[in-house]
CSV table of C-alpha atoms in Angstrom, one decimal:
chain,number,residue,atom,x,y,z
A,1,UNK,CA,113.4,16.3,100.2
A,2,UNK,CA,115.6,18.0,98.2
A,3,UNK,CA,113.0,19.4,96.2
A,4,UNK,CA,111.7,21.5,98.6
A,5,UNK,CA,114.3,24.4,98.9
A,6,UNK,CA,114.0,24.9,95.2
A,7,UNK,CA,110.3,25.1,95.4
A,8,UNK,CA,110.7,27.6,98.3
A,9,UNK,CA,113.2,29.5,96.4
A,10,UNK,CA,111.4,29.9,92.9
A,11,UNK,CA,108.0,30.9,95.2
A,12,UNK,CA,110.4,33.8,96.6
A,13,UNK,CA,112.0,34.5,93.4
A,14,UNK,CA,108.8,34.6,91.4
A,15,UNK,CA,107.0,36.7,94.7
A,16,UNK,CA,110.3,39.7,94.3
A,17,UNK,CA,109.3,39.7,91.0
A,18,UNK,CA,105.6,40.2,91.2
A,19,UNK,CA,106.4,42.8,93.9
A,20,UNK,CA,109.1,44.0,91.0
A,21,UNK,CA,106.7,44.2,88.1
A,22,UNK,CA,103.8,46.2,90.5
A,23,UNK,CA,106.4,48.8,91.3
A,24,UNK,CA,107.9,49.7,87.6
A,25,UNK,CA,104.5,48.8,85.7
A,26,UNK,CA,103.0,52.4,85.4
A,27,UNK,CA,99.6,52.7,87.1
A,28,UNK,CA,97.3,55.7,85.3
A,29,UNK,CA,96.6,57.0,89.4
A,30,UNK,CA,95.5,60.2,87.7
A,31,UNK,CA,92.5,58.1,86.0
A,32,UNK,CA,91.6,56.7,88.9
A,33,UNK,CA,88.2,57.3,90.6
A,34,UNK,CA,89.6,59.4,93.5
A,35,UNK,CA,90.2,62.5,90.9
A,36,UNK,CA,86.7,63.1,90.5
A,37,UNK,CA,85.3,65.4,93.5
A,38,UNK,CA,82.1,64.4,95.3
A,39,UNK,CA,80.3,66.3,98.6
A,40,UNK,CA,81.1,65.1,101.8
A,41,UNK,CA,78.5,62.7,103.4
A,42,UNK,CA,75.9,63.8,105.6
A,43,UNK,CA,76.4,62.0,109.0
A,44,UNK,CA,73.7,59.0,109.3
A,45,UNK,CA,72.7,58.0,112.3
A,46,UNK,CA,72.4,54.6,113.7
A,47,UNK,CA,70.1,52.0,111.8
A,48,UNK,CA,67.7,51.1,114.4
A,49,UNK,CA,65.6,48.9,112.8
A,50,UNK,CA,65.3,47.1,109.7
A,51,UNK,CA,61.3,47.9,109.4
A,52,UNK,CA,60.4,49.0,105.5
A,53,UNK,CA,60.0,52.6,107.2
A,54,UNK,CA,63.3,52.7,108.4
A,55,UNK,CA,65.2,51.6,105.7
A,56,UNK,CA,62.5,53.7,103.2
A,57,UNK,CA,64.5,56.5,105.0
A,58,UNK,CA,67.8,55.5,105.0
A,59,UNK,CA,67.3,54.4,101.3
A,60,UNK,CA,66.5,58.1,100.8
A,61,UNK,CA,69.3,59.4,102.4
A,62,UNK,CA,71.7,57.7,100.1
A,63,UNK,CA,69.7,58.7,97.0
A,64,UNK,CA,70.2,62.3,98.1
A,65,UNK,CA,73.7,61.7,98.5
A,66,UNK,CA,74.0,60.4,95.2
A,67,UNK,CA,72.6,63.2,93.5
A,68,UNK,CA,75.0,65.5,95.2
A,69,UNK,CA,78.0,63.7,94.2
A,70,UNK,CA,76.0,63.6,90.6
A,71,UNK,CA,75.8,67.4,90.2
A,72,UNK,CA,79.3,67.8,91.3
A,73,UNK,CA,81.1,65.4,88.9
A,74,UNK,CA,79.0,67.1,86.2
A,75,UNK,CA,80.7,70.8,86.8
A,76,UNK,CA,84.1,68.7,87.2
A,77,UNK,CA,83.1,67.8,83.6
A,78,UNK,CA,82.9,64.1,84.4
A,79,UNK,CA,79.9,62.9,82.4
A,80,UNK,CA,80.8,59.4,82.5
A,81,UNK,CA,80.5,59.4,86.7
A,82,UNK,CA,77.5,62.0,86.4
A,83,UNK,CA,75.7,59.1,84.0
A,84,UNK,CA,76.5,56.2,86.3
A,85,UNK,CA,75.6,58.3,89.4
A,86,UNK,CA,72.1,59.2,87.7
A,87,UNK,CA,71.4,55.8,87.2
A,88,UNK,CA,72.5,54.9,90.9
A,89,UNK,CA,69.8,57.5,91.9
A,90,UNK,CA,67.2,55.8,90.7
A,91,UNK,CA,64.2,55.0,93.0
A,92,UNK,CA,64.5,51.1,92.2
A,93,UNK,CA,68.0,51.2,93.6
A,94,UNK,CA,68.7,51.2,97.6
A,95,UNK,CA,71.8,52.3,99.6
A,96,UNK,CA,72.2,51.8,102.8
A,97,UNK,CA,75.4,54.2,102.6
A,98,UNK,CA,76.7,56.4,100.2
A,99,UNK,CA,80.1,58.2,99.6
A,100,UNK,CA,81.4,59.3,96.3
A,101,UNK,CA,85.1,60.5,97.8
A,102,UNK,CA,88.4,58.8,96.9
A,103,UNK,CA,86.7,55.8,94.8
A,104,UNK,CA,83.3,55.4,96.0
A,105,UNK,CA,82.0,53.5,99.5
A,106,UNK,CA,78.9,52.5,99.9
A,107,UNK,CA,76.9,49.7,100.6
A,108,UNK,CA,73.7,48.9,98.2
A,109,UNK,CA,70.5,46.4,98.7
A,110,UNK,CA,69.6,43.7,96.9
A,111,UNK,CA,66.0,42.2,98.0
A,112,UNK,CA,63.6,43.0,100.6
A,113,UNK,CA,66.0,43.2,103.4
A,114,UNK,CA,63.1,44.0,105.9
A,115,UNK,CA,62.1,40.4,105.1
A,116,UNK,CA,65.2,38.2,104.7
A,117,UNK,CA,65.9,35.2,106.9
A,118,UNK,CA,69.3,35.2,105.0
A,119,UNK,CA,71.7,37.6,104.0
A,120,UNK,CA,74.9,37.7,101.6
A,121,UNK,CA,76.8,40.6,102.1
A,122,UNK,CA,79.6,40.3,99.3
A,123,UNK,CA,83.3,42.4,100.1
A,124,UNK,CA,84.9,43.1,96.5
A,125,UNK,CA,88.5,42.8,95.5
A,126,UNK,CA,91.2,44.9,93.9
A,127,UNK,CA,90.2,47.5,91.1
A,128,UNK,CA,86.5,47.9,92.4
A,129,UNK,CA,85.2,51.6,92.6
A,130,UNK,CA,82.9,53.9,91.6
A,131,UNK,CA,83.8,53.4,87.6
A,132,UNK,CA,83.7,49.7,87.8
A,133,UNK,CA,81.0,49.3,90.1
A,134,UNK,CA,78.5,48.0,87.5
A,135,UNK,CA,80.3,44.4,87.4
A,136,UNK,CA,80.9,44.0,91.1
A,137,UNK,CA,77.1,45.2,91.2
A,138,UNK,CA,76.1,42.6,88.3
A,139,UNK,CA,77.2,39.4,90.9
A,140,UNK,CA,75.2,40.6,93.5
A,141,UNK,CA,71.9,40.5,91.4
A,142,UNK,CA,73.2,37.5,89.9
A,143,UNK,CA,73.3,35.9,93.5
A,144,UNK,CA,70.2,37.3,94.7
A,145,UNK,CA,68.1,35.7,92.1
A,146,UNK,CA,69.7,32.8,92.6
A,147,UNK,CA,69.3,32.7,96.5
A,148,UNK,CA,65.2,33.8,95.7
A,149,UNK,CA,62.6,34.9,98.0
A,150,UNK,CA,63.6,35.7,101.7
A,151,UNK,CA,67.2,36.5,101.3
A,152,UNK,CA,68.9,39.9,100.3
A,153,UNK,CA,72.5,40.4,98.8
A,154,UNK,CA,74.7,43.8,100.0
A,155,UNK,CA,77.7,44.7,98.1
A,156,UNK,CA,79.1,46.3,100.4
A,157,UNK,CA,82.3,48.5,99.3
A,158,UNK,CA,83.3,49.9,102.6
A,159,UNK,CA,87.4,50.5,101.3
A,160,UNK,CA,89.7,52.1,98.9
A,161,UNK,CA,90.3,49.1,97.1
A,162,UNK,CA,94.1,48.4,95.7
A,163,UNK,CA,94.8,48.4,92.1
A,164,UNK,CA,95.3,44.9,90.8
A,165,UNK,CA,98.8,46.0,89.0
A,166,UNK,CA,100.0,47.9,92.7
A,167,UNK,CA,102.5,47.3,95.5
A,168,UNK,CA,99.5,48.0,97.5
A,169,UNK,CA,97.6,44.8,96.5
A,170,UNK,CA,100.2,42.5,97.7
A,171,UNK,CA,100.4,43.9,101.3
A,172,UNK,CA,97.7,44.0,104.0
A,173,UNK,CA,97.8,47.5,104.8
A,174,UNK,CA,94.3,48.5,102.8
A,175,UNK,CA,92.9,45.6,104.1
A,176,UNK,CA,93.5,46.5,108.2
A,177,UNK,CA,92.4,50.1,107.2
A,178,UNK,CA,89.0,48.4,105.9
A,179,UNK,CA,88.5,45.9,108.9
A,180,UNK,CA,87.2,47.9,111.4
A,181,UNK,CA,84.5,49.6,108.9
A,182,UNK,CA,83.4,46.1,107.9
A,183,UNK,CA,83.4,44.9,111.5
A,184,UNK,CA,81.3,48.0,112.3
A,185,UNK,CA,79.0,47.4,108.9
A,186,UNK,CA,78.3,43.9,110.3
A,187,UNK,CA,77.8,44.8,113.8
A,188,UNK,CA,75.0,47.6,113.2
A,189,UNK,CA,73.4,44.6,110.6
A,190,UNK,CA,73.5,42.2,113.5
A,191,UNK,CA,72.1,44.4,115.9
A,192,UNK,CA,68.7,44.8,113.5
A,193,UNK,CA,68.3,41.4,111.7
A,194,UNK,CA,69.7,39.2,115.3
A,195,UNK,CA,67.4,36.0,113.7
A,196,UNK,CA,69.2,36.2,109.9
A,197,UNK,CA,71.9,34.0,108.8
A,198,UNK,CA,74.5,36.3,107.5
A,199,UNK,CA,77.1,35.2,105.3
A,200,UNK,CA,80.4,36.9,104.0
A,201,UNK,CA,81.2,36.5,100.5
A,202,UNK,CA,85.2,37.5,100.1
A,203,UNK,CA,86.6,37.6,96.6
A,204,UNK,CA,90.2,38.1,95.6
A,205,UNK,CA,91.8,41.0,97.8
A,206,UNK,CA,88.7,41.3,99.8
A,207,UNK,CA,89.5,37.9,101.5
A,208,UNK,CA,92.0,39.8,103.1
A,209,UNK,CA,89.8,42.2,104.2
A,210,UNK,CA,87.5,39.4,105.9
A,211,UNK,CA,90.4,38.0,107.3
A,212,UNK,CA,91.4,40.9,109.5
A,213,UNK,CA,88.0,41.3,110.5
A,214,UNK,CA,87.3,37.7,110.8
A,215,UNK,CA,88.0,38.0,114.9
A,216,UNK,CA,84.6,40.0,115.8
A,217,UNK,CA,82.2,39.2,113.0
A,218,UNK,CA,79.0,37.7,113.8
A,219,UNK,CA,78.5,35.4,110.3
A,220,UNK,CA,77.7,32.1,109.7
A,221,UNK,CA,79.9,31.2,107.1
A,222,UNK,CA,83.1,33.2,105.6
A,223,UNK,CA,83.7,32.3,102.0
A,224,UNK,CA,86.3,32.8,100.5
A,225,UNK,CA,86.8,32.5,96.0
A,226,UNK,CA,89.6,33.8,93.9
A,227,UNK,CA,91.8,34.5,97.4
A,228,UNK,CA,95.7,35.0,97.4
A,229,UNK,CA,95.4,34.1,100.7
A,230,UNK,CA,94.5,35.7,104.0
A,231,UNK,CA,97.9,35.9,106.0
A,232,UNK,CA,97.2,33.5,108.1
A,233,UNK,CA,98.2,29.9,107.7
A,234,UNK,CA,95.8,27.9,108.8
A,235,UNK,CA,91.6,28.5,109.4
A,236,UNK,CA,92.8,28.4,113.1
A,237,UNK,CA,94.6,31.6,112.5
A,238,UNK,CA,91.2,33.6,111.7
A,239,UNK,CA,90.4,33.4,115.2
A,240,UNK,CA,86.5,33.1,114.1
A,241,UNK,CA,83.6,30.5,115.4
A,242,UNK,CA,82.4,30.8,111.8
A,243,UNK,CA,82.7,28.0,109.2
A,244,UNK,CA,85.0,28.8,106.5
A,245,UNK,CA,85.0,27.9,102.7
A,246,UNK,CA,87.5,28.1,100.3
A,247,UNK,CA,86.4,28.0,95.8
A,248,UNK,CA,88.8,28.4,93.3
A,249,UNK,CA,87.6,28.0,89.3
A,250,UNK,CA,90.3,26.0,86.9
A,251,UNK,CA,90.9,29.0,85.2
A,252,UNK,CA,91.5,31.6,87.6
A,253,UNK,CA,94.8,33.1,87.4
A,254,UNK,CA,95.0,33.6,91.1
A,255,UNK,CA,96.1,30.0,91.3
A,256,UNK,CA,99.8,30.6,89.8
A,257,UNK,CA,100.4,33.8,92.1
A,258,UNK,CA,102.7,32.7,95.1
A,259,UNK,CA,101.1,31.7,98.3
A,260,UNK,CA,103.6,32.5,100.6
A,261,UNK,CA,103.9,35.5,103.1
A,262,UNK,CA,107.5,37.8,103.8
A,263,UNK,CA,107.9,39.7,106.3
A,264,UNK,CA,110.0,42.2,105.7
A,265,UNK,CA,111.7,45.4,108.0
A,266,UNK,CA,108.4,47.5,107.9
A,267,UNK,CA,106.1,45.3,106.2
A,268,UNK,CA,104.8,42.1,105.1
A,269,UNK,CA,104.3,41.1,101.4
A,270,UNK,CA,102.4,38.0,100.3
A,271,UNK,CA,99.4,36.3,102.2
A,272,UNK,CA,100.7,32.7,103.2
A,273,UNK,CA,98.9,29.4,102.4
A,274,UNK,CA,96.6,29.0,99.5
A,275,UNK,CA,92.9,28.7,101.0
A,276,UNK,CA,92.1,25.7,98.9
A,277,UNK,CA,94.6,23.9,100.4
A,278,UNK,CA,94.5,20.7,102.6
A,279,UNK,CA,96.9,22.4,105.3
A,280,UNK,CA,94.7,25.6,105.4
A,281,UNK,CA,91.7,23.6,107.0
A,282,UNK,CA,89.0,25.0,105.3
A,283,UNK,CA,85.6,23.5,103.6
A,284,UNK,CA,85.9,23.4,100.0
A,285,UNK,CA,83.4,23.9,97.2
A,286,UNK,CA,83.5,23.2,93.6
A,287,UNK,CA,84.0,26.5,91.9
A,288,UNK,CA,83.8,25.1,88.2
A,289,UNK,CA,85.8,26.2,85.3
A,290,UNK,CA,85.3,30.3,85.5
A,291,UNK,CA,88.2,32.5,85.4
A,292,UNK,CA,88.9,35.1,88.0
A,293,UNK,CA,85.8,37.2,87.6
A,294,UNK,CA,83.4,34.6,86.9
A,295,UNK,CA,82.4,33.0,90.6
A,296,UNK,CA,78.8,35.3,90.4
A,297,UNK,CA,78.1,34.6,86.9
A,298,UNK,CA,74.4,33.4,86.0
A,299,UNK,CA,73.6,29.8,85.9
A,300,UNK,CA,77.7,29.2,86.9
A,301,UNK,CA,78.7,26.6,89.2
A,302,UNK,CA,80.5,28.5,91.7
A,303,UNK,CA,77.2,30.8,91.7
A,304,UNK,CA,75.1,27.9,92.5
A,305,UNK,CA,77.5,26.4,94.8
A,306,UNK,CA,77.9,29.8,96.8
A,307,UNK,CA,74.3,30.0,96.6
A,308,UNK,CA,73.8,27.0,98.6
A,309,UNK,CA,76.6,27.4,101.4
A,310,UNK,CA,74.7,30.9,102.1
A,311,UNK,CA,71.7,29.2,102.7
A,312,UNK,CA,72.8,26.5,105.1
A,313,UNK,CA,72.9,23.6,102.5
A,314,UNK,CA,76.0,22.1,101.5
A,315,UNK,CA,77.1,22.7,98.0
A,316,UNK,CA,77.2,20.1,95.3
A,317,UNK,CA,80.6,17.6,95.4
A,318,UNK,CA,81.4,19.9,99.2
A,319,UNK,CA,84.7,18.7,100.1
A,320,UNK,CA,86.1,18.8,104.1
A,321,UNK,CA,89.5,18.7,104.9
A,322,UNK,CA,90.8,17.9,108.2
C-alpha cells in the first residue's frame, strides 16, 4: 500500500517535468507549415451522394484547390511545398477537401469509395501537416491494400495538429477545437454511405481528438494505437455505442509517458488512464513490436491486426477485458 503514493508522486513529478521540458525546449514555430501562404478555400457544398459522378466533382474541386495553394507557395518561394502540392494535384490522387492555410486540412481517398462496404478513416497525431504529410499518407495506402477490394481508407487531417515537443500536445485544447469538424466529417460520410461499416483509426494525439468526438459519431469501432490517453478514465467515459480498441507496440515510446490527467486553475494537463489497461475497459489487440510510427507499416502486425478489427473480424491473439 505504501507503494502507491510514491508511484503517484514520481507519475506527477515526471508529468511537471514533461510539461517543463515542452515549455523551455525551443520549437522552430517559424518553420512550421503555417508560414507558407495558401488561397482561401472555395466553399463546397454538401456531398450528396457518394455516386462516381459526384465525387468525380468533388475530387476536382480539391485538385483545383491544390493548384492554387501550389502557385502561391511558389511566389512565397517555397519550392519544397510547391513540389509536394504538384504531386498532390495529380489526377490519380482524390480529395474530398482541401485547405493549404495554417498546416494543411484536408481529407484524401484511398479506394473506390463509391463502392466500399467498409471504410477506415484514419485521424493523425502530433507533428502531422502539410510537410509531413507523405508518411501519415504512406499508412493509409499501406492499410488499404491490406483491407483489399471493397473498402476505402480517408486520412482525414481535419486539425492543426500539436507539435510533439509543445505545451500544446499535453492538453486537450486542439483536440475540442478539432471535434466538432470530425463529428461533422463523419456525419456528412454517414449521411451518403448509411450501409458501410465505418471505422475510426486514432493514433497518438489524435486519440484525443476521437475521444471528444466520440459522443456523436456514428462508427463501428474506435481504435485507438500509440494513445496517451483520451481524458477519460474508463471506455464508459466516451459516452459512445461503439466498440473500442486499444494497440500499443513493445517499442513505442508512448508507453513511459505518464498516464495521469491534472487539472489545473484554467486547464487540464495529461490524458488519464493508459488505453491498454485492464481498468480502461477496452478490447485489446496485439500491436507487435513497432515503435511509435510503425502501427501502418506493410506486412506489420498491428497493420494486419487493425486491418481485421476494421473489417468486423477479430484480430489475431484479441484480448477483452472486463
Amino acid at each position: 500500500m505504501a507503494s502507491r503514493p510514491r508511484d503517484s508522486r514520481l507519475r506527477r513529478t515526471l508529468l511537471a517535468a514533461l510539461v517543463t521540458a515542452s515549455v523551455v525546449v525551443p520549437v522552430s514555430g517559424a518553420a512550421r507549415p503555417a508560414a507558407v501562404p495558401a488561397p482561401t478555400p472555395a466553399v463546397l457544398a454538401p456531398l450528396r451522394a457518394a455516386t462516381p459522378a459526384a465525387l468525380d466533382e468533388r475530387y476536382a474541386a480539391g485538385r483545383q484547390g491544390i493548384a492554387a495553394a501550389e502557385r502561391m507557395a511558389g511566389e512565397h518561394g517555397d519550392r519544397r511545398r510547391a513540389r509536394a502540392l504538384r504531386a498532390m494535384a495529380e489526377p490519380a490522387r482524390h480529395f474530398l477537401s482541401f485547405d493549404g492555410r495554417d498546416g494543411g486540412r484536408t481529407a484524401e481517398v484511398f479506394g473506390d469509395l463509391s463502392r466500399a462496404g467498409t471504410i477506415a478513416v484514419l485521424v493523425p497525431g502530433s507533428d502531422t501537416d502539410l510537410d509531413t504529410y507523405e508518411r501519415f499518407r504512406a499508412g493509409a495506402v499501406a492499410l488499404e491494400e491490406e483491407l483489399g477490394d471493397g473498402a476505402a481508407v480517408i486520412a482525414w487531417l481535419g486539425y492543426r495538429t500539436p507539435g510533439t515537443v509543445s505545451p500544446e500536445v499535453l492538453t486537450p485544447g486542439l483536440a475540442r477545437r478539432a471535434a466538432p469538424r470530425l463529428r461533422a466529417f463523419i456525419a456528412e460520410l454517414s449521411a451518403v454511405k448509411p450501409a458501410a461499416r465505418t471505422s475510426l483509426l486514432c493514433h497518438s494525439y489524435g486519440s484525443v481528438v476521437c475521444a471528444e468526438a466520440a459522443p456523436d459519431l456514428r462508427v463501428a469501432d474506435i481504435v485507438l494505437y500509440g494513445s496517451p490517453g483520451t481524458g477519460a478514465d474508463t471506455v464508459g467515459g466516451l459516452h459512445t455505442p461503439a466498440a473500442v480498441w486499444a494497440g500499443r507496440g513493445t517499442g513505442d515510446w508512448i508507453a513511459d509517458v505518464p498516464h495521469v490527467r491534472i487539472r489545473l486553475p484554467f486547464l487540464s494537463v495529461g490524458f488519464g488512464t493508459d488505453p491498454v489497461a485492464k481498468e480502461f475497459g477496452a478490447h485489446t489487440f496485439d500491436a507487435g513490436t513497432g515503435g511509435h510510427s510503425d502501427y501502418l507499416k506493410p506486412r506489420s502486425v498491428s497493420l494486419r491486426n487493425i486491418a481485421r478489427i476494421v473489417s468486423g473480424r477479430n484480430p489475431a491473439e484479441e484480448g477483452r477485458h472486463a
